Tab-separated table of C-alpha atoms and ligand atoms in Angstrom:
chain	number	residue	atom	x	y	z
A	1	UNK	CA	-206.239	1.047	-71.368
A	2	UNK	CA	-202.634	1.977	-72.076
A	3	UNK	CA	-202.007	1.013	-75.718
A	4	UNK	CA	-198.550	-0.044	-76.848
A	5	UNK	CA	-196.764	2.487	-78.970
A	6	UNK	CA	-197.917	2.436	-82.542
A	7	UNK	CA	-194.595	1.303	-83.788
A	8	UNK	CA	-191.754	0.265	-81.591
A	9	UNK	CA	-188.647	-1.771	-82.233
A	10	UNK	CA	-189.026	-5.070	-80.438
A	11	UNK	CA	-186.641	-7.972	-80.275
A	12	UNK	CA	-188.623	-10.992	-79.122
A	13	UNK	CA	-190.393	-8.860	-76.563
A	14	UNK	CA	-188.000	-6.145	-75.478
A	15	UNK	CA	-186.981	-2.904	-76.944
A	16	UNK	CA	-183.706	-2.955	-78.803
A	17	UNK	CA	-182.088	-0.647	-76.265
A	18	UNK	CA	-182.318	-3.544	-73.783
A	19	UNK	CA	-180.141	-5.757	-75.923
A	20	UNK	CA	-180.452	-9.335	-77.076
A	21	UNK	CA	-183.129	-11.262	-75.210
A	22	UNK	CA	-182.453	-14.755	-73.817
A	23	UNK	CA	-185.436	-16.038	-75.738
A	24	UNK	CA	-183.529	-15.248	-78.926
A	25	UNK	CA	-180.166	-16.438	-77.744
A	26	UNK	CA	-181.218	-19.662	-76.110
A	27	UNK	CA	-184.613	-20.736	-77.284
A	28	UNK	CA	-184.873	-22.950	-80.391
A	29	UNK	CA	-185.798	-21.472	-83.725
A	30	UNK	CA	-189.019	-23.490	-83.458
A	31	UNK	CA	-190.542	-20.817	-81.149
A	32	UNK	CA	-193.455	-19.194	-82.905
A	33	UNK	CA	-196.030	-17.219	-80.889
A	34	UNK	CA	-193.323	-14.959	-79.436
A	35	UNK	CA	-192.641	-13.939	-83.025
A	36	UNK	CA	-196.264	-13.141	-83.749
A	37	UNK	CA	-196.729	-11.327	-80.428
A	38	UNK	CA	-193.376	-9.754	-79.657
A	39	UNK	CA	-193.619	-8.777	-76.016
A	40	UNK	CA	-192.536	-10.247	-72.711
A	41	UNK	CA	-195.732	-10.972	-70.876
A	42	UNK	CA	-195.855	-10.791	-67.142
A	43	UNK	CA	-199.361	-10.776	-65.732
A	44	UNK	CA	-202.830	-11.658	-66.907
A	45	UNK	CA	-206.384	-11.246	-65.747
A	46	UNK	CA	-209.653	-12.130	-67.493
A	47	UNK	CA	-209.353	-11.167	-71.136
A	48	UNK	CA	-206.187	-9.067	-70.584
A	49	UNK	CA	-202.518	-9.649	-70.717
A	50	UNK	CA	-199.825	-7.257	-69.377
A	51	UNK	CA	-196.266	-7.095	-70.588
A	52	UNK	CA	-193.204	-6.310	-68.476
A	53	UNK	CA	-193.545	-2.609	-69.375
A	54	UNK	CA	-197.062	-2.563	-68.001
A	55	UNK	CA	-198.721	-2.384	-71.442
A	56	UNK	CA	-202.153	-3.861	-71.559
A	57	UNK	CA	-203.428	-6.125	-74.357
A	58	UNK	CA	-206.927	-7.570	-75.049
A	59	UNK	CA	-206.587	-11.227	-75.541
A	60	UNK	CA	-208.543	-12.570	-78.472
A	61	UNK	CA	-206.340	-15.621	-78.625
A	62	UNK	CA	-206.964	-17.113	-75.157
A	63	UNK	CA	-204.013	-19.462	-75.209
A	64	UNK	CA	-205.195	-21.018	-78.503
A	65	UNK	CA	-208.394	-21.957	-76.727
A	66	UNK	CA	-206.901	-23.093	-73.426
A	67	UNK	CA	-208.335	-20.156	-71.539
A	68	UNK	CA	-212.032	-20.222	-72.215
A	69	UNK	CA	-212.772	-18.927	-68.742
A	70	UNK	CA	-210.115	-16.204	-69.038
A	71	UNK	CA	-206.786	-15.747	-67.326
A	72	UNK	CA	-206.730	-16.402	-63.611
A	73	UNK	CA	-210.433	-16.586	-63.123
A	74	UNK	CA	-210.759	-15.671	-59.399
A	75	UNK	CA	-212.632	-18.752	-58.221
A	76	UNK	CA	-210.278	-21.075	-60.152
A	77	UNK	CA	-207.147	-19.312	-58.849
A	78	UNK	CA	-208.494	-19.504	-55.300
A	79	UNK	CA	-209.027	-23.218	-55.552
A	80	UNK	CA	-205.499	-23.637	-56.908
A	81	UNK	CA	-203.907	-21.576	-54.174
A	82	UNK	CA	-205.904	-23.330	-51.385
A	83	UNK	CA	-204.856	-26.702	-52.786
A	84	UNK	CA	-201.101	-25.743	-52.839
A	85	UNK	CA	-201.347	-24.148	-49.360
A	86	UNK	CA	-202.925	-27.337	-48.063
A	87	UNK	CA	-200.032	-29.490	-49.360
A	88	UNK	CA	-202.311	-31.328	-51.794
A	89	UNK	CA	-200.716	-34.055	-53.776
A	90	UNK	CA	-199.274	-32.553	-56.980
A	91	UNK	CA	-198.028	-35.606	-58.817
A	92	UNK	CA	-199.491	-39.018	-58.563
A	93	UNK	CA	-199.083	-40.851	-61.897
A	94	UNK	CA	-202.541	-42.370	-62.135
A	95	UNK	CA	-202.937	-43.228	-58.474
A	96	UNK	CA	-206.208	-42.405	-56.884
A	97	UNK	CA	-206.319	-38.964	-55.253
A	98	UNK	CA	-209.015	-36.863	-53.643
A	99	UNK	CA	-208.528	-34.261	-56.343
A	100	UNK	CA	-209.077	-36.804	-59.149
A	101	UNK	CA	-212.093	-38.329	-57.379
A	102	UNK	CA	-213.637	-34.857	-57.021
A	103	UNK	CA	-213.096	-34.176	-60.702
A	104	UNK	CA	-214.585	-37.497	-61.801
A	105	UNK	CA	-217.673	-37.039	-59.676
A	106	UNK	CA	-218.169	-33.478	-60.872
A	107	UNK	CA	-217.702	-34.377	-64.493
A	108	UNK	CA	-220.276	-37.201	-64.085
A	109	UNK	CA	-222.886	-35.039	-62.301
A	110	UNK	CA	-222.459	-31.768	-64.225
A	111	UNK	CA	-221.526	-32.868	-67.747
A	112	UNK	CA	-222.345	-36.516	-68.431
A	113	UNK	CA	-225.620	-37.170	-66.503
A	114	UNK	CA	-227.578	-34.029	-67.579
A	115	UNK	CA	-226.712	-34.891	-71.186
A	116	UNK	CA	-227.467	-38.634	-70.649
A	117	UNK	CA	-224.010	-39.488	-71.971
A	118	UNK	CA	-222.317	-42.694	-70.985
A	119	UNK	CA	-218.510	-42.407	-71.291
A	120	UNK	CA	-215.481	-43.738	-69.360
A	121	UNK	CA	-212.706	-41.251	-68.869
A	122	UNK	CA	-209.116	-42.064	-69.793
A	123	UNK	CA	-206.460	-39.743	-68.504
A	124	UNK	CA	-203.582	-39.438	-70.876
A	125	UNK	CA	-200.327	-37.413	-71.109
A	126	UNK	CA	-200.918	-33.725	-70.542
A	127	UNK	CA	-201.549	-32.256	-74.011
A	128	UNK	CA	-204.079	-32.589	-76.717
A	129	UNK	CA	-201.947	-34.680	-79.002
A	130	UNK	CA	-201.568	-37.275	-76.275
A	131	UNK	CA	-205.352	-37.637	-76.318
A	132	UNK	CA	-205.447	-38.059	-80.126
A	133	UNK	CA	-202.675	-40.626	-80.016
A	134	UNK	CA	-204.574	-42.646	-77.445
A	135	UNK	CA	-207.878	-42.399	-79.364
A	136	UNK	CA	-206.356	-43.584	-82.654
A	137	UNK	CA	-204.477	-46.443	-80.901
A	138	UNK	CA	-207.625	-47.628	-79.116
A	139	UNK	CA	-209.739	-47.435	-82.258
A	140	UNK	CA	-207.214	-49.475	-84.320
A	141	UNK	CA	-206.849	-51.988	-81.464
A	142	UNK	CA	-210.588	-52.496	-80.901
A	143	UNK	CA	-211.737	-52.440	-84.519
A	144	UNK	CA	-208.779	-54.538	-85.718
A	145	UNK	CA	-208.399	-52.229	-88.713
A	146	UNK	CA	-205.460	-49.895	-89.522
A	147	UNK	CA	-206.876	-47.230	-91.759
A	148	UNK	CA	-208.226	-44.002	-90.359
A	149	UNK	CA	-210.188	-41.323	-92.267
A	150	UNK	CA	-209.242	-37.674	-91.631
A	151	UNK	CA	-210.132	-34.477	-93.453
A	152	UNK	CA	-208.640	-31.722	-95.515
A	153	UNK	CA	-207.419	-28.764	-93.441
A	154	UNK	CA	-207.548	-30.840	-90.228
A	155	UNK	CA	-205.306	-30.173	-87.251
A	156	UNK	CA	-205.012	-32.850	-84.557
A	157	UNK	CA	-201.510	-32.300	-83.148
A	158	UNK	CA	-197.945	-32.914	-84.196
A	159	UNK	CA	-196.688	-36.166	-82.658
A	160	UNK	CA	-196.339	-39.069	-85.082
A	161	UNK	CA	-199.888	-40.477	-84.881
A	162	UNK	CA	-201.738	-37.168	-84.665
A	163	UNK	CA	-199.512	-35.631	-87.353
A	164	UNK	CA	-200.512	-38.402	-89.666
A	165	UNK	CA	-204.145	-37.283	-89.424
A	166	UNK	CA	-203.165	-33.499	-89.622
A	167	UNK	CA	-203.549	-32.105	-93.162
A	168	UNK	CA	-201.947	-28.708	-92.507
A	169	UNK	CA	-199.199	-28.478	-95.174
A	170	UNK	CA	-196.755	-26.425	-93.104
A	171	UNK	CA	-196.536	-29.247	-90.562
A	172	UNK	CA	-196.079	-32.100	-92.937
A	173	UNK	CA	-192.776	-33.409	-94.156
A	174	UNK	CA	-192.283	-36.618	-96.115
A	175	UNK	CA	-189.226	-37.559	-94.055
A	176	UNK	CA	-190.906	-37.620	-90.684
A	177	UNK	CA	-194.615	-37.863	-91.175
A	178	UNK	CA	-196.214	-41.162	-91.865
A	179	UNK	CA	-198.944	-41.041	-94.493
A	180	UNK	CA	-199.520	-44.752	-94.181
A	181	UNK	CA	-202.918	-45.910	-92.897
A	182	UNK	CA	-204.637	-42.595	-93.192
A	183	UNK	CA	-206.971	-41.527	-96.021
A	184	UNK	CA	-207.880	-37.854	-96.303
A	185	UNK	CA	-211.377	-36.946	-97.486
A	186	UNK	CA	-212.820	-33.457	-98.263
A	187	UNK	CA	-214.319	-31.643	-95.296
A	188	UNK	CA	-217.770	-30.097	-95.443
A	189	UNK	CA	-217.700	-27.347	-98.087
A	190	UNK	CA	-214.247	-28.288	-99.430
A	191	UNK	CA	-215.652	-29.070	-102.846
A	192	UNK	CA	-218.056	-26.165	-102.913
A	193	UNK	CA	-221.471	-25.593	-101.354
A	194	UNK	CA	-223.240	-27.948	-103.754
A	195	UNK	CA	-221.226	-31.054	-103.062
A	196	UNK	CA	-222.089	-33.283	-100.086
A	197	UNK	CA	-218.571	-34.599	-99.307
A	198	UNK	CA	-219.955	-37.325	-97.056
A	199	UNK	CA	-221.657	-38.841	-100.131
A	200	UNK	CA	-218.283	-38.732	-101.819
A	201	UNK	CA	-216.568	-40.400	-98.809
A	202	UNK	CA	-219.411	-42.991	-98.650
A	203	UNK	CA	-218.763	-44.047	-102.274
A	204	UNK	CA	-215.064	-44.401	-101.660
A	205	UNK	CA	-215.351	-46.270	-98.379
A	206	UNK	CA	-218.287	-48.557	-99.166
A	207	UNK	CA	-217.666	-48.975	-102.873
A	208	UNK	CA	-215.663	-51.868	-104.371
A	209	UNK	CA	-212.129	-51.495	-105.708
A	210	UNK	CA	-211.818	-47.890	-104.694
A	211	UNK	CA	-208.399	-48.341	-103.111
A	212	UNK	CA	-209.636	-47.124	-99.705
A	213	UNK	CA	-209.225	-49.614	-96.857
A	214	UNK	CA	-212.043	-50.090	-94.383
A	215	UNK	CA	-211.402	-47.524	-91.671
A	216	UNK	CA	-211.124	-48.199	-87.900
A	217	UNK	CA	-212.291	-44.643	-87.281
A	218	UNK	CA	-213.172	-41.292	-88.763
A	219	UNK	CA	-211.577	-38.455	-86.879
A	220	UNK	CA	-213.148	-35.028	-87.194
A	221	UNK	CA	-213.303	-31.500	-85.800
A	222	UNK	CA	-216.857	-30.116	-85.783
A	223	UNK	CA	-215.285	-26.751	-86.530
A	224	UNK	CA	-211.790	-26.705	-87.939
A	225	UNK	CA	-210.273	-23.892	-85.912
A	226	UNK	CA	-206.638	-24.049	-87.072
A	227	UNK	CA	-207.873	-24.927	-90.581
A	228	UNK	CA	-209.546	-21.575	-90.990
A	229	UNK	CA	-212.703	-21.662	-88.802
A	230	UNK	CA	-214.499	-24.043	-91.181
A	231	UNK	CA	-217.844	-24.951	-89.673
A	232	UNK	CA	-219.343	-28.319	-90.526
A	233	UNK	CA	-223.089	-28.192	-90.828
A	234	UNK	CA	-225.176	-30.150	-88.415
A	235	UNK	CA	-226.625	-32.192	-91.316
A	236	UNK	CA	-223.134	-33.044	-92.578
A	237	UNK	CA	-222.030	-34.250	-89.117
A	238	UNK	CA	-225.131	-36.324	-88.756
A	239	UNK	CA	-224.564	-37.960	-92.157
A	240	UNK	CA	-220.935	-38.561	-91.182
A	241	UNK	CA	-222.148	-40.255	-88.045
A	242	UNK	CA	-224.455	-42.420	-90.162
A	243	UNK	CA	-221.556	-43.321	-92.483
A	244	UNK	CA	-219.565	-44.514	-89.461
A	245	UNK	CA	-222.419	-46.865	-88.487
A	246	UNK	CA	-222.711	-48.111	-92.048
A	247	UNK	CA	-219.013	-48.762	-92.520
A	248	UNK	CA	-218.392	-50.084	-88.968
A	249	UNK	CA	-215.922	-47.267	-88.076
A	250	UNK	CA	-215.716	-45.412	-84.786
A	251	UNK	CA	-216.512	-41.703	-84.811
A	252	UNK	CA	-213.787	-39.704	-82.959
A	253	UNK	CA	-214.605	-36.088	-82.321
A	254	UNK	CA	-211.605	-33.892	-81.607
A	255	UNK	CA	-213.104	-31.321	-79.196
A	256	UNK	CA	-209.721	-30.100	-78.076
A	257	UNK	CA	-210.118	-26.562	-79.283
A	258	UNK	CA	-213.863	-26.183	-79.777
A	259	UNK	CA	-215.079	-28.134	-76.762
A	260	UNK	CA	-215.521	-26.864	-73.162
A	261	UNK	CA	-218.063	-24.226	-74.175
A	262	UNK	CA	-216.369	-22.611	-77.140
A	263	UNK	CA	-219.348	-23.222	-79.395
A	264	UNK	CA	-221.895	-22.338	-76.654
A	265	UNK	CA	-222.602	-25.871	-75.479
A	266	UNK	CA	-220.145	-27.851	-73.419
A	267	UNK	CA	-219.477	-30.243	-76.295
A	268	UNK	CA	-219.423	-28.964	-79.845
A	269	UNK	CA	-221.430	-32.002	-81.019
A	270	UNK	CA	-224.472	-31.273	-78.854
A	271	UNK	CA	-226.124	-28.970	-81.454
A	272	UNK	CA	-225.915	-31.590	-84.291
A	273	UNK	CA	-227.132	-34.129	-81.807
A	274	UNK	CA	-224.614	-36.841	-82.472
A	275	UNK	CA	-222.944	-39.103	-79.894
A	276	UNK	CA	-219.365	-39.894	-80.892
A	277	UNK	CA	-217.766	-43.179	-79.879
A	278	UNK	CA	-214.679	-41.348	-78.661
A	279	UNK	CA	-214.203	-37.662	-77.702
A	280	UNK	CA	-210.903	-35.964	-76.956
A	281	UNK	CA	-210.835	-32.952	-74.683
A	282	UNK	CA	-207.855	-30.861	-73.618
A	283	UNK	CA	-206.996	-27.127	-73.682
A	284	UNK	CA	-209.759	-25.541	-71.565
A	285	UNK	CA	-210.797	-28.626	-69.617
A	286	UNK	CA	-208.553	-27.612	-66.719
A	287	UNK	CA	-209.972	-24.052	-66.877
A	288	UNK	CA	-206.679	-22.577	-65.749
A	289	UNK	CA	-204.132	-23.285	-68.433
A	290	UNK	CA	-202.834	-26.252	-66.442
A	291	UNK	CA	-202.041	-29.040	-68.888
A	292	UNK	CA	-204.637	-31.791	-68.983
A	293	UNK	CA	-206.062	-34.107	-71.674
A	294	UNK	CA	-208.751	-36.717	-71.452
A	295	UNK	CA	-210.245	-39.343	-73.784
A	296	UNK	CA	-213.967	-40.098	-73.351
A	297	UNK	CA	-214.761	-43.594	-74.629
A	298	UNK	CA	-217.924	-45.628	-74.839
A	299	UNK	CA	-217.680	-48.262	-72.054
A	300	UNK	CA	-217.809	-51.167	-74.530
A	301	UNK	CA	-214.649	-49.881	-76.217
A	302	UNK	CA	-212.719	-49.970	-72.962
A	303	UNK	CA	-210.573	-52.958	-73.958
A	304	UNK	CA	-207.330	-51.519	-72.551
A	305	UNK	CA	-205.287	-53.888	-70.363
A	306	UNK	CA	-204.195	-52.177	-67.088
A	307	UNK	CA	-201.158	-49.976	-67.858
A	308	UNK	CA	-201.292	-50.750	-71.589
A	309	UNK	CA	-201.306	-47.043	-72.446
A	310	UNK	CA	-199.436	-45.119	-69.765
A	311	UNK	CA	-197.572	-41.861	-69.140
A	312	UNK	CA	-195.915	-40.195	-66.209
A	313	UNK	CA	-198.025	-37.058	-66.255
A	314	UNK	CA	-201.559	-38.382	-66.244
A	315	UNK	CA	-202.192	-37.188	-62.776
A	316	UNK	CA	-201.807	-33.389	-62.766
A	317	UNK	CA	-203.774	-32.900	-59.522
A	318	UNK	CA	-203.614	-29.115	-59.798
A	319	UNK	CA	-205.422	-29.517	-63.120
A	320	UNK	CA	-208.003	-31.781	-61.528
A	321	UNK	CA	-208.630	-29.139	-58.851
A	322	UNK	CA	-209.001	-26.224	-61.353
A	323	UNK	CA	-211.000	-28.458	-63.746
A	324	UNK	CA	-213.459	-29.328	-60.973
A	325	UNK	CA	-213.900	-25.599	-60.136
A	326	UNK	CA	-214.296	-24.687	-63.811
A	327	UNK	CA	-217.147	-27.211	-64.165
A	328	UNK	CA	-219.082	-25.084	-61.659
A	329	UNK	CA	-219.800	-22.660	-64.494
A	330	UNK	CA	-221.826	-25.437	-66.117
A	331	UNK	CA	-224.010	-25.896	-62.986
A	332	UNK	CA	-225.936	-22.769	-64.013
A	333	UNK	CA	-228.483	-23.402	-66.739
A	334	UNK	CA	-227.889	-19.765	-67.898
A	335	UNK	CA	-224.188	-20.171	-68.730
A	336	UNK	CA	-224.704	-21.582	-72.178
A	337	UNK	CA	-227.283	-18.977	-73.087
A	338	UNK	CA	-224.866	-16.283	-71.902
A	339	UNK	CA	-222.111	-17.583	-74.234
A	340	UNK	CA	-224.602	-17.589	-77.127
A	341	UNK	CA	-225.670	-14.024	-76.309
A	342	UNK	CA	-222.066	-12.738	-76.231
A	343	UNK	CA	-221.290	-14.671	-79.416
A	344	UNK	CA	-224.283	-13.243	-81.298
A	345	UNK	CA	-223.188	-9.774	-80.250
A	346	UNK	CA	-219.669	-10.503	-81.429
A	347	UNK	CA	-220.866	-11.918	-84.737
A	348	UNK	CA	-223.019	-8.865	-85.457
A	349	UNK	CA	-220.009	-6.579	-84.757
A	350	UNK	CA	-217.784	-8.661	-87.013
A	351	UNK	CA	-220.333	-8.485	-89.819
A	352	UNK	CA	-220.329	-4.650	-89.347
A	353	UNK	CA	-216.618	-4.648	-89.449
A	354	UNK	CA	-216.653	-6.454	-92.819
A	355	UNK	CA	-219.389	-4.295	-94.364
A	356	UNK	CA	-217.533	-1.160	-93.245
A	357	UNK	CA	-214.857	-2.051	-95.832
A	358	UNK	CA	-216.927	-2.651	-99.017
A	359	UNK	CA	-213.921	-2.623	-101.206
A	360	UNK	CA	-212.229	-5.454	-99.348
A	361	UNK	CA	-213.234	-9.089	-99.949
A	362	UNK	CA	-214.078	-10.366	-96.495
A	363	UNK	CA	-216.241	-13.093	-94.937
A	364	UNK	CA	-217.186	-13.951	-91.374
A	365	UNK	CA	-217.970	-17.525	-90.234
A	366	UNK	CA	-218.143	-19.279	-86.927
A	367	UNK	CA	-220.377	-20.349	-84.063
A	368	UNK	CA	-220.608	-19.675	-80.309
A	369	UNK	CA	-217.549	-17.616	-79.376
A	370	UNK	CA	-215.284	-18.660	-82.263
A	371	UNK	CA	-215.252	-16.694	-85.453
A	372	UNK	CA	-213.014	-16.350	-88.446
A	373	UNK	CA	-212.763	-13.180	-90.436
A	374	UNK	CA	-211.419	-14.167	-93.807
A	375	UNK	CA	-209.681	-11.473	-95.846
A	376	UNK	CA	-209.082	-12.566	-99.441
A	377	UNK	CA	-205.908	-10.586	-99.543
A	378	UNK	CA	-203.626	-12.656	-97.279
A	379	UNK	CA	-201.034	-9.869	-96.984
A	380	UNK	CA	-203.661	-7.502	-95.549
A	381	UNK	CA	-204.888	-10.203	-93.082
A	382	UNK	CA	-201.307	-10.814	-91.909
A	383	UNK	CA	-200.505	-7.101	-91.551
A	384	UNK	CA	-203.758	-6.609	-89.741
A	385	UNK	CA	-202.793	-9.139	-87.083
A	386	UNK	CA	-199.508	-7.346	-86.545
A	387	UNK	CA	-201.103	-3.879	-86.542
A	388	UNK	CA	-203.692	-5.084	-84.062
A	389	UNK	CA	-200.965	-6.249	-81.734
A	390	UNK	CA	-199.272	-2.884	-81.862
A	391	UNK	CA	-202.620	-1.362	-80.901
A	392	UNK	CA	-203.030	-3.747	-77.997
A	393	UNK	CA	-204.961	-6.739	-79.349
A	394	UNK	CA	-203.650	-10.286	-79.449
A	395	UNK	CA	-205.223	-12.104	-82.379
A	396	UNK	CA	-203.994	-15.110	-84.332
A	397	UNK	CA	-204.189	-16.050	-88.006
A	398	UNK	CA	-205.335	-19.434	-89.302
A	399	UNK	CA	-206.363	-21.210	-92.488
A	400	UNK	CA	-204.170	-22.712	-95.188
A	401	UNK	CA	-203.389	-19.275	-96.634
A	402	UNK	CA	-202.948	-17.659	-93.170
A	403	UNK	CA	-205.614	-15.192	-94.183
A	404	UNK	CA	-208.261	-15.722	-91.583
A	405	UNK	CA	-208.215	-13.688	-88.373
A	406	UNK	CA	-209.219	-16.113	-85.597
A	407	UNK	CA	-211.424	-14.366	-83.121
A	408	UNK	CA	-211.069	-16.492	-80.022
A	409	UNK	CA	-211.595	-14.440	-76.860
A	410	UNK	CA	-212.402	-16.090	-73.521
A	411	UNK	CA	-216.023	-17.133	-73.592
A	412	UNK	CA	-216.678	-15.007	-70.545
A	413	UNK	CA	-215.555	-11.760	-72.187
A	414	UNK	CA	-217.901	-8.891	-71.566
A	415	UNK	CA	-219.486	-7.195	-74.556
A	416	UNK	CA	-217.659	-3.879	-73.941
A	417	UNK	CA	-214.348	-5.691	-74.256
A	418	UNK	CA	-215.516	-7.546	-77.350
A	419	UNK	CA	-216.489	-4.181	-78.908
A	420	UNK	CA	-213.093	-2.694	-77.984
A	421	UNK	CA	-211.267	-5.599	-79.737
A	422	UNK	CA	-213.418	-5.324	-82.869
A	423	UNK	CA	-212.715	-1.549	-82.906
A	424	UNK	CA	-208.968	-2.278	-82.877
A	425	UNK	CA	-209.465	-4.648	-85.742
A	426	UNK	CA	-211.277	-1.943	-87.668
A	427	UNK	CA	-208.564	0.621	-87.010
A	428	UNK	CA	-205.900	-1.931	-87.962
A	429	UNK	CA	-207.552	-2.903	-91.302
A	430	UNK	CA	-208.032	0.820	-92.057
A	431	UNK	CA	-204.328	1.364	-91.399
A	432	UNK	CA	-202.942	-1.520	-93.446
A	433	UNK	CA	-205.398	-1.383	-96.309
A	434	UNK	CA	-205.312	2.396	-96.462
A	435	UNK	CA	-209.114	2.561	-96.427
A	436	UNK	CA	-211.575	4.564	-94.364
A	437	UNK	CA	-214.400	2.506	-92.918
A	438	UNK	CA	-217.830	3.581	-94.048
A	439	UNK	CA	-219.009	3.479	-90.472
A	440	UNK	CA	-217.109	3.313	-87.180
A	441	UNK	CA	-218.016	0.542	-84.776
B	501	PLP	N1	-206.530	-30.953	-81.939
B	501	PLP	C1	-206.990	-29.701	-82.134
B	501	PLP	C2	-208.293	-29.471	-82.754
B	501	PLP	C3	-206.155	-28.608	-81.700
B	501	PLP	O1	-206.581	-27.311	-81.949
B	501	PLP	C4	-204.908	-28.831	-81.147
B	501	PLP	C5	-204.060	-27.756	-80.742
B	501	PLP	O2	-204.182	-26.615	-81.202
B	501	PLP	C6	-204.538	-30.173	-80.968
B	501	PLP	C7	-205.365	-31.198	-81.366
B	501	PLP	C8	-203.175	-30.520	-80.319
B	501	PLP	O3	-203.181	-30.144	-79.023
B	501	PLP	P1	-201.794	-29.820	-78.248
B	501	PLP	O4	-201.192	-28.688	-78.907
B	501	PLP	O5	-202.188	-29.618	-76.793
B	501	PLP	O6	-200.991	-31.106	-78.365
C-alpha cells in the first residue's frame, strides 16, 4: 500500500503547487467531507479508495454507510454494466419496470418471507431524508395526531420534517427548523446507566397534565451512528415498542445507516425481536452507492391515495438492478455469521487499541460492523482522524462533541484490512497524543 506523505499541503484535494481547485472556487461553503478528507478521489475498489495521484486509502467510512458491500463489488458492477449495455430503462417515475419487479420479488423472497415480515414497500425520493419525511407524514395522517417523539442525539436528515426530529445541535437553527409537534426524550443511557429512560417517557406520555401531546409516532435509531455510536439495549427497544402499543403511537425505526447488514442482521431490529410499524431504509439498500430510499409500512397503514406522496426520482432503475444483486448476499445463511465474525475480530482489536494507551481515557462501543472509539479528549480524537487520513485511512468523527472515531468499514472487509486500519489508528493516536502504545497491534 502506498501511503500518502506524512504531511503534505493540500488545498481541497490537490497540492498547492497545482493552484486553486475548482471545488474551492465554485462549490458552496457548505461542502464538508472534502474538508475532512482533502484529496481528489478517482477510483475505488472494495475497502479502498485511490486519489488522482494514485495514493491508496483504506476506507473506514464507506460513504457514511452507503457502501456496506464495498466500492464497486464485482457482481454488483457487472449487473449495472449489463443493464446499461442492454438499454435498460433508467428513469421511469414510479411506472412498472422489469428492474423494479425483480427488486420487489427478491426483497420479498430473500428479506421479508424468511423473517415472516409483512410490509408494503413505498418508493420515495432518492435519499434517506425523503424516507423519513414520508414516514412522518404517513404516521400523522393515519393516526390523526401531530406530535412525534424523537430522541436526544438523534439524526434523521436535514429537510424540514426530518430536521425537526434531529437533535444534533450543529444542524439546528431557530430560524429554519421547526420545533413544533416534536417532543424529545432521553435516549437509552442518556441519563446514566441506572435510569430507564423509557419509564421516564412513559410517565410523560401517559401521565395527566404533563404538557406532552399524544404522539402519532416514536421515531428511533436502534444505534445512533451520527450521535456517537450509542447502542440502545434490546430490553430498552422492547420496552419502547411496548410503550408505543400502550400509547397508540406507531414505532418508526430509522434503519438508514444501521440497516442492510451493518449490525450483522439485515435489519438492526432483528436482535431485539421487535417489529416496527414503519421502517426506513436507504444508503446501502442499493448496494452500489446509487441513491435509493424505501419506506416499509404495515399493510393496514397503507392509507395513501394514489399519487398523494410523489416525487420524480422514485424509479432509479439502476438502483433497483444493483439492489436486487446486493440482496443475493443474503441468500447465503452464512453471510450474517460472517459479518459477526469480522465484527468480533474488529471489536477485539479496538479494545486492544484502547488498552494500549492506558493514560488516555477511551471507550469502545458498537455492534456488528459499527464501532465508536470515544476519546475523552476531543482535540486528540479530531487530530487522530486527520493524522489517520495522512497515513491512508479514511475515518469520520461523530457524537455531540465530535470525539468519537466512527469505525464503519464495508461489512465485507477482510480481517487483514481491518487490522491494517486499526494499526493506522494506533500510530495516529501515538503521534497526536505523544504516547507510545504499550503493545503494538
Ligand atoms: N437517518 C440516519 C440514521 C442517517 O444516518 C442519515 C444520514 O446519514 C439520514 C437519516 C439522512 O439520510 P440522507 O443523508 O440520505 O438524506
